[in-house]
Amino acid sequence: MRHRFQLQAMRAFETTARLGDVQSAADELDQNIRDIRDSIANLERQLGGRLFAISGTEATLTRAGHVLLPTARGAMGLRSELSGASSAMRPLDILLAASVALIWSSGFLFAKAAVDQFPPILLMCFRFTVTAAVLVWFVKPPPRHQMIMIFIIALISAAIQYSFTFTGLRDLDASIAIIVVQLEVPFGALLAAIVLKDVLGWHRALGMVIAFVGVACIAGEPRVQDNYTPMFLVIAGAFTWAIGQVMVKKLDAIGGFSLIAWVAVFASPQLLLSSLLFETGQWEAIKTAGWVVWAAVAYLGLVMTALGYGIWYRLLGLYDVNQVMPYLLLLPVFVVAGGVLVLGESVSGVVLLGGALAVAGVGIITTARLPR
């Protein structure tokens, strides 16, 4: 084992001396250092924690560390600069990120129109049924030990959350509802700090306060004051969504696209049962629904969920979250504009002020750097 350490350390040192390409040298060093760490971990398990009982190994590792670490840090630092320079989003990906906001905002407007025909929970049942029927054939089943957790995530972040949100949307202007939905972000940051011990930082705390103040302004809108229940339902939906996202973070590694597919599989029967328990008039709504309403259902399941999340997870795989998330700030802008132009909603100065504050707060949360 000692000879293995020596060979790995010498190989890493010789690599930095021979390679003229700093990028390749850094990659080689990374792999060698990882190999050394794996070997250390294996030896530690074999010796029951007495890792440095062999003095020769300790000396070899110490000498290798003195030689390798400065070289590796320098090479990796240069590589970080090189990768940082190339990490800017390409114009096509910027367009795709903006298109996700447009796709999701259009879905919100379609849903607002569709809840006039279908009970809200039944509408969401149709949405996830379409999504599951399309996606489940293209993803692998998750491990069995994750099935129960995904079932619970589907119940909380899909069945319960969408039941709250879209029941509230039925009696609330889309432009107001989408602004209130933005509370998902501060709720998520707060729960992550409490449950997952994520660092909040004063920037994010400030963003949370600003976002809540914005929603409080909207609560003063006369149309909202007449009936606070729809607004409270949307707020409850935002909080429930945040709970679901904390659970997703605690889930073992699983692809985002696979997660969406299997959440849809579980959410469909959950939503159907909820609709049968809490709603009425489902069969009459189905019989009288025109093709426009069914087209809206298809859009919600295929375009908003399957295509929208497909693009979204592709972008998250290419870029940092902080690079991609700010484009979702276009979502309330698109919905408010669509609510006015398509649905004929009116937007008061109070709603505009509250919306501006809420979006600004969410922007601070999503773009603030974590304290080191």
XYZ file of C-alpha atoms in Angstrom:
372
model
C 0.000 0.000 0.000
C 2.901 2.326 0.798
C 4.348 1.770 -2.661
C 0.972 2.557 -4.151
C 0.947 5.925 -2.408
C 4.463 6.643 -3.604
C 3.654 5.744 -7.195
C 0.502 7.867 -7.183
C 2.291 10.839 -5.666
C 5.219 10.550 -8.116
C 2.807 10.191 -11.028
C 1.001 13.352 -10.035
C 4.299 15.253 -9.634
C 5.668 14.031 -12.975
C 2.424 14.953 -14.717
C 2.718 18.615 -13.739
C 6.321 18.702 -14.924
C 5.674 17.109 -18.303
C 2.405 18.565 -19.491
C 2.581 21.910 -21.238
C -1.176 22.348 -21.320
C -2.188 23.720 -17.931
C -5.808 22.657 -18.387
C -4.865 19.018 -19.001
C -2.363 19.087 -16.133
C -5.010 20.319 -13.746
C -7.405 17.559 -14.778
C -4.670 14.953 -14.332
C -3.791 16.325 -10.907
C -7.412 16.274 -9.843
C -7.751 12.599 -10.732
C -4.512 11.632 -9.003
C -5.431 13.495 -5.839
C -8.822 11.789 -5.814
C -7.081 8.422 -6.235
C -4.803 9.212 -3.289
C -7.778 10.189 -1.130
C -9.602 6.972 -2.070
C -6.531 4.953 -1.171
C -6.237 6.775 2.152
C -9.876 6.031 2.921
C -9.419 2.334 2.097
C -6.308 2.076 4.251
C -8.015 3.879 7.109
C -10.834 1.360 7.053
C -8.365 -1.531 6.983
C -6.349 -0.222 9.924
C -9.343 0.827 11.991
C -8.515 4.510 11.896
C -4.751 4.165 12.555
C -3.954 5.785 9.251
C -0.528 7.123 9.993
C 0.809 4.239 12.057
C 3.242 3.502 9.255
C 5.811 6.226 9.527
C 7.186 5.713 6.039
C 3.742 6.243 4.518
C 3.244 9.362 6.590
C 6.538 10.803 5.414
C 5.775 9.972 1.800
C 2.339 11.557 1.970
C 3.690 14.631 3.692
C 6.381 15.165 1.070
C 3.893 14.514 -1.717
C 1.474 16.983 -0.179
C 4.091 19.724 0.001
C 4.909 19.217 -3.670
C 1.450 18.538 -5.062
C -0.794 20.970 -3.242
C 0.817 24.251 -4.360
C 1.063 22.964 -7.927
C -2.490 21.651 -7.914
C -3.872 24.840 -6.413
C -2.133 26.943 -9.016
C -3.265 24.754 -11.881
C -6.815 24.449 -10.580
C -6.960 28.168 -9.951
C -6.008 28.829 -13.561
C -8.518 26.234 -14.670
C -11.224 27.960 -12.635
C -10.400 31.204 -14.370
C -10.553 29.488 -17.743
C -13.835 27.735 -16.969
C -15.291 30.890 -15.434
C -14.504 32.789 -18.596
C -16.364 30.173 -20.639
C -19.301 29.723 -18.230
C -21.293 32.675 -19.529
C -24.626 31.531 -20.923
C -24.748 31.181 -24.679
C -27.302 33.353 -26.525
C -29.339 30.270 -27.431
C -29.471 29.149 -23.791
C -30.467 32.650 -22.688
C -33.316 32.430 -25.165
C -34.260 28.999 -23.811
C -34.239 30.279 -20.216
C -36.533 33.142 -21.183
C -38.719 30.693 -23.112
C -39.224 28.612 -19.961
C -40.624 31.681 -18.209
C -42.880 32.278 -21.216
C -44.009 28.628 -21.324
C -44.822 28.550 -17.613
C -46.539 31.948 -17.631
C -48.669 30.877 -20.609
C -49.588 27.734 -18.696
C -50.688 29.859 -15.767
C -52.975 31.834 -18.079
C -54.338 28.639 -19.675
C -55.020 27.241 -16.206
C -56.829 30.429 -15.188
C -59.123 30.031 -18.187
C -59.549 26.266 -17.680
C -60.633 26.491 -14.023
C -63.767 28.230 -15.249
C -64.718 24.874 -16.809
C -63.086 22.223 -14.628
C -62.872 22.068 -10.843
C -59.270 23.097 -10.025
C -58.139 19.831 -8.442
C -59.608 17.800 -11.297
C -57.785 20.052 -13.766
C -54.476 19.332 -12.033
C -55.304 15.614 -12.077
C -55.671 15.802 -15.860
C -52.433 17.776 -16.117
C -50.305 15.250 -14.256
C -52.014 12.310 -15.951
C -50.933 13.675 -19.333
C -47.410 14.337 -18.034
C -47.074 10.849 -16.544
C -48.431 9.160 -19.682
C -45.782 10.897 -21.796
C -42.676 10.879 -19.581
C -42.803 7.603 -17.674
C -41.707 5.616 -20.749
C -38.469 7.589 -21.093
C -37.107 7.377 -17.548
C -35.899 4.565 -15.349
C -37.830 3.694 -12.200
C -36.152 5.082 -9.076
C -34.732 2.651 -6.512
C -37.375 0.968 -4.384
C -36.179 2.625 -1.193
C -36.928 6.023 -2.769
C -40.471 5.204 -3.884
C -42.099 6.023 -0.543
C -40.282 9.353 -0.320
C -41.257 10.268 -3.898
C -44.855 9.326 -3.080
C -44.784 11.726 -0.107
C -43.111 14.451 -2.187
C -45.829 14.042 -4.825
C -48.497 14.306 -2.142
C -47.050 17.488 -0.635
C -45.479 19.370 -3.537
C -47.987 18.344 -6.215
C -51.329 17.107 -4.888
C -51.688 19.388 -1.864
C -49.743 22.322 -3.292
C -51.581 22.515 -6.616
C -54.917 21.951 -4.897
C -54.275 25.040 -2.773
C -52.764 27.186 -5.524
C -55.266 26.568 -8.296
C -58.307 26.608 -6.034
C -57.137 30.068 -5.009
C -56.467 30.983 -8.649
C -60.105 30.281 -9.530
C -61.264 33.293 -7.495
C -58.178 35.487 -7.867
C -56.815 37.451 -10.811
C -53.906 35.677 -12.488
C -51.776 38.828 -12.154
C -52.296 38.874 -8.389
C -51.935 35.111 -7.939
C -48.604 34.905 -9.771
C -47.129 37.621 -7.568
C -48.251 35.809 -4.421
C -46.798 32.567 -5.807
C -43.369 34.245 -5.707
C -43.399 33.615 -1.941
C -42.246 30.096 -2.833
C -38.691 31.439 -3.012
C -38.470 33.148 0.423
C -40.377 30.272 2.029
C -37.919 27.838 0.456
C -34.891 29.820 1.641
C -36.313 30.063 5.171
C -37.128 26.357 5.453
C -33.747 25.385 4.002
C -32.056 27.494 6.681
C -34.137 25.911 9.459
C -34.269 22.286 8.323
C -31.151 21.848 6.183
C -29.021 24.396 8.071
C -28.311 26.266 4.834
C -26.613 29.618 5.332
C -29.186 32.383 4.913
C -27.074 35.534 5.041
C -28.316 39.076 5.486
C -28.806 39.610 1.738
C -31.303 36.761 1.523
C -32.973 37.830 4.764
C -33.414 41.318 3.323
C -34.854 39.851 0.128
C -37.348 37.826 2.158
C -38.535 40.906 4.037
C -38.958 42.885 0.807
C -40.902 40.036 -0.842
C -43.261 39.691 2.131
C -43.811 43.453 2.220
C -44.728 43.312 -1.470
C -47.358 40.637 -0.889
C -48.658 42.579 2.130
C -49.177 45.564 -0.190
C -51.254 43.393 -2.511
C -53.380 42.336 0.459
C -54.530 45.954 0.578
C -55.994 45.728 -2.929
C -59.804 46.195 -2.691
C -60.480 43.108 -4.837
C -58.462 41.027 -2.380
C -59.982 42.625 0.713
C -63.422 41.425 -0.349
C -62.318 37.819 0.152
C -58.935 36.891 1.604
C -59.500 33.131 1.297
C -58.171 32.753 -2.293
C -55.016 34.685 -1.415
C -54.441 32.603 1.716
C -54.875 29.429 -0.372
C -52.190 30.585 -2.821
C -49.886 31.473 0.099
C -50.517 28.019 1.589
C -49.661 26.511 -1.786
C -46.389 28.448 -1.908
C -45.447 27.274 1.590
C -46.365 23.667 0.788
C -44.257 23.810 -2.374
C -41.292 24.987 -0.274
C -41.741 22.022 2.075
C -41.675 19.697 -0.908
C -38.465 21.242 -2.226
C -36.735 20.748 1.123
C -37.749 17.091 0.940
C -36.365 16.875 -2.597
C -33.017 18.220 -1.362
C -32.873 15.458 1.242
C -33.639 12.819 -1.380
C -30.775 10.680 -2.652
C -29.437 11.589 -6.082
C -32.131 11.206 -8.765
C -32.417 12.922 -12.120
C -34.721 15.925 -12.227
C -36.556 14.660 -15.297
C -37.076 11.253 -13.686
C -38.348 12.933 -10.532
C -40.924 14.958 -12.488
C -42.153 11.824 -14.260
C -42.605 9.765 -11.109
C -44.085 12.627 -9.125
C -46.659 12.887 -11.921
C -47.335 9.138 -11.733
C -48.099 9.350 -8.012
C -49.794 12.765 -8.072
C -52.454 11.768 -10.625
C -54.378 9.300 -8.406
C -53.782 11.496 -5.348
C -55.384 14.467 -7.105
C -58.230 12.328 -8.420
C -59.044 11.146 -4.907
C -58.845 14.722 -3.595
C -61.192 15.910 -6.327
C -63.719 13.185 -5.522
C -63.579 14.085 -1.822
C -63.672 17.888 -2.011
C -65.173 18.874 -5.365
C -68.451 18.367 -7.189
C -69.678 18.555 -10.778
C -66.740 16.710 -12.312
C -68.732 14.565 -14.740
C -70.832 17.476 -15.968
C -67.687 19.541 -16.514
C -66.106 16.734 -18.549
C -69.211 16.268 -20.721
C -69.567 19.963 -21.542
C -65.885 20.787 -22.043
C -65.022 22.057 -25.516
C -61.882 21.392 -27.518
C -60.319 24.674 -26.363
C -60.431 23.525 -22.746
C -58.981 20.125 -23.638
C -56.252 21.914 -25.594
C -55.473 23.848 -22.417
C -55.202 20.551 -20.517
C -52.821 19.202 -23.159
C -50.730 22.367 -22.932
C -50.495 22.093 -19.144
C -49.387 18.461 -19.270
C -47.207 18.403 -22.378
C -45.788 21.884 -22.839
C -45.843 23.491 -19.397
C -44.727 20.429 -17.448
C -42.940 17.987 -19.773
C -41.293 20.438 -22.193
C -40.868 23.296 -19.713
C -39.168 21.182 -17.076
C -37.172 19.345 -19.731
C -35.596 22.606 -20.883
C -35.207 23.797 -17.297
C -33.291 20.750 -16.090
C -31.087 20.855 -19.186
C -30.089 24.432 -18.334
C -29.480 23.532 -14.694
C -27.163 20.784 -15.907
C -25.121 23.269 -17.944
C -24.958 26.333 -15.690
C -24.975 27.382 -12.044
C -28.381 27.829 -10.436
C -27.657 31.513 -9.822
C -27.140 31.994 -13.555
C -30.445 30.421 -14.530
C -32.836 31.339 -11.704
C -32.986 35.104 -12.393
C -34.693 34.425 -15.722
C -37.716 33.164 -13.798
C -38.226 36.751 -12.652
C -39.745 37.210 -16.107
C -42.575 34.873 -15.068
C -44.692 37.426 -13.143
C -43.988 40.045 -15.815
C -45.342 37.759 -18.544
C -48.367 36.696 -16.482
C -49.325 40.257 -15.531
C -49.003 41.348 -19.165
C -50.987 38.326 -20.341
C -53.642 38.867 -17.696
C -54.210 42.390 -18.961
C -53.961 41.671 -22.705
C -55.560 38.217 -22.902
C -57.845 37.875 -19.880
C -58.850 41.537 -19.672
C -57.718 41.949 -16.063
C -57.027 45.380 -14.625
C -53.873 46.076 -12.635
C -53.951 48.824 -10.022
C -51.041 50.858 -8.729
C -51.131 48.881 -5.478
C -50.690 45.606 -7.361
C -47.857 47.051 -9.450
C -46.081 48.337 -6.331
C -46.524 45.064 -4.475
C -45.444 43.095 -7.514
C -42.324 45.211 -7.967
C -41.360 44.706 -4.316
C -42.044 40.963 -4.416
C -40.028 40.474 -7.607
C -37.192 42.626 -6.239
C -37.096 40.569 -3.038
C -37.051 37.299 -4.952
C -34.325 38.706 -7.193
C -32.161 39.490 -4.170
C -32.673 35.984 -2.781
C -31.838 34.205 -6.027
C -28.776 36.280 -6.913
C -27.219 36.908 -3.480
C -23.908 35.187 -2.832
C -23.734 32.880 0.148
C -21.400 34.081 2.923
C -18.253 32.011 3.180
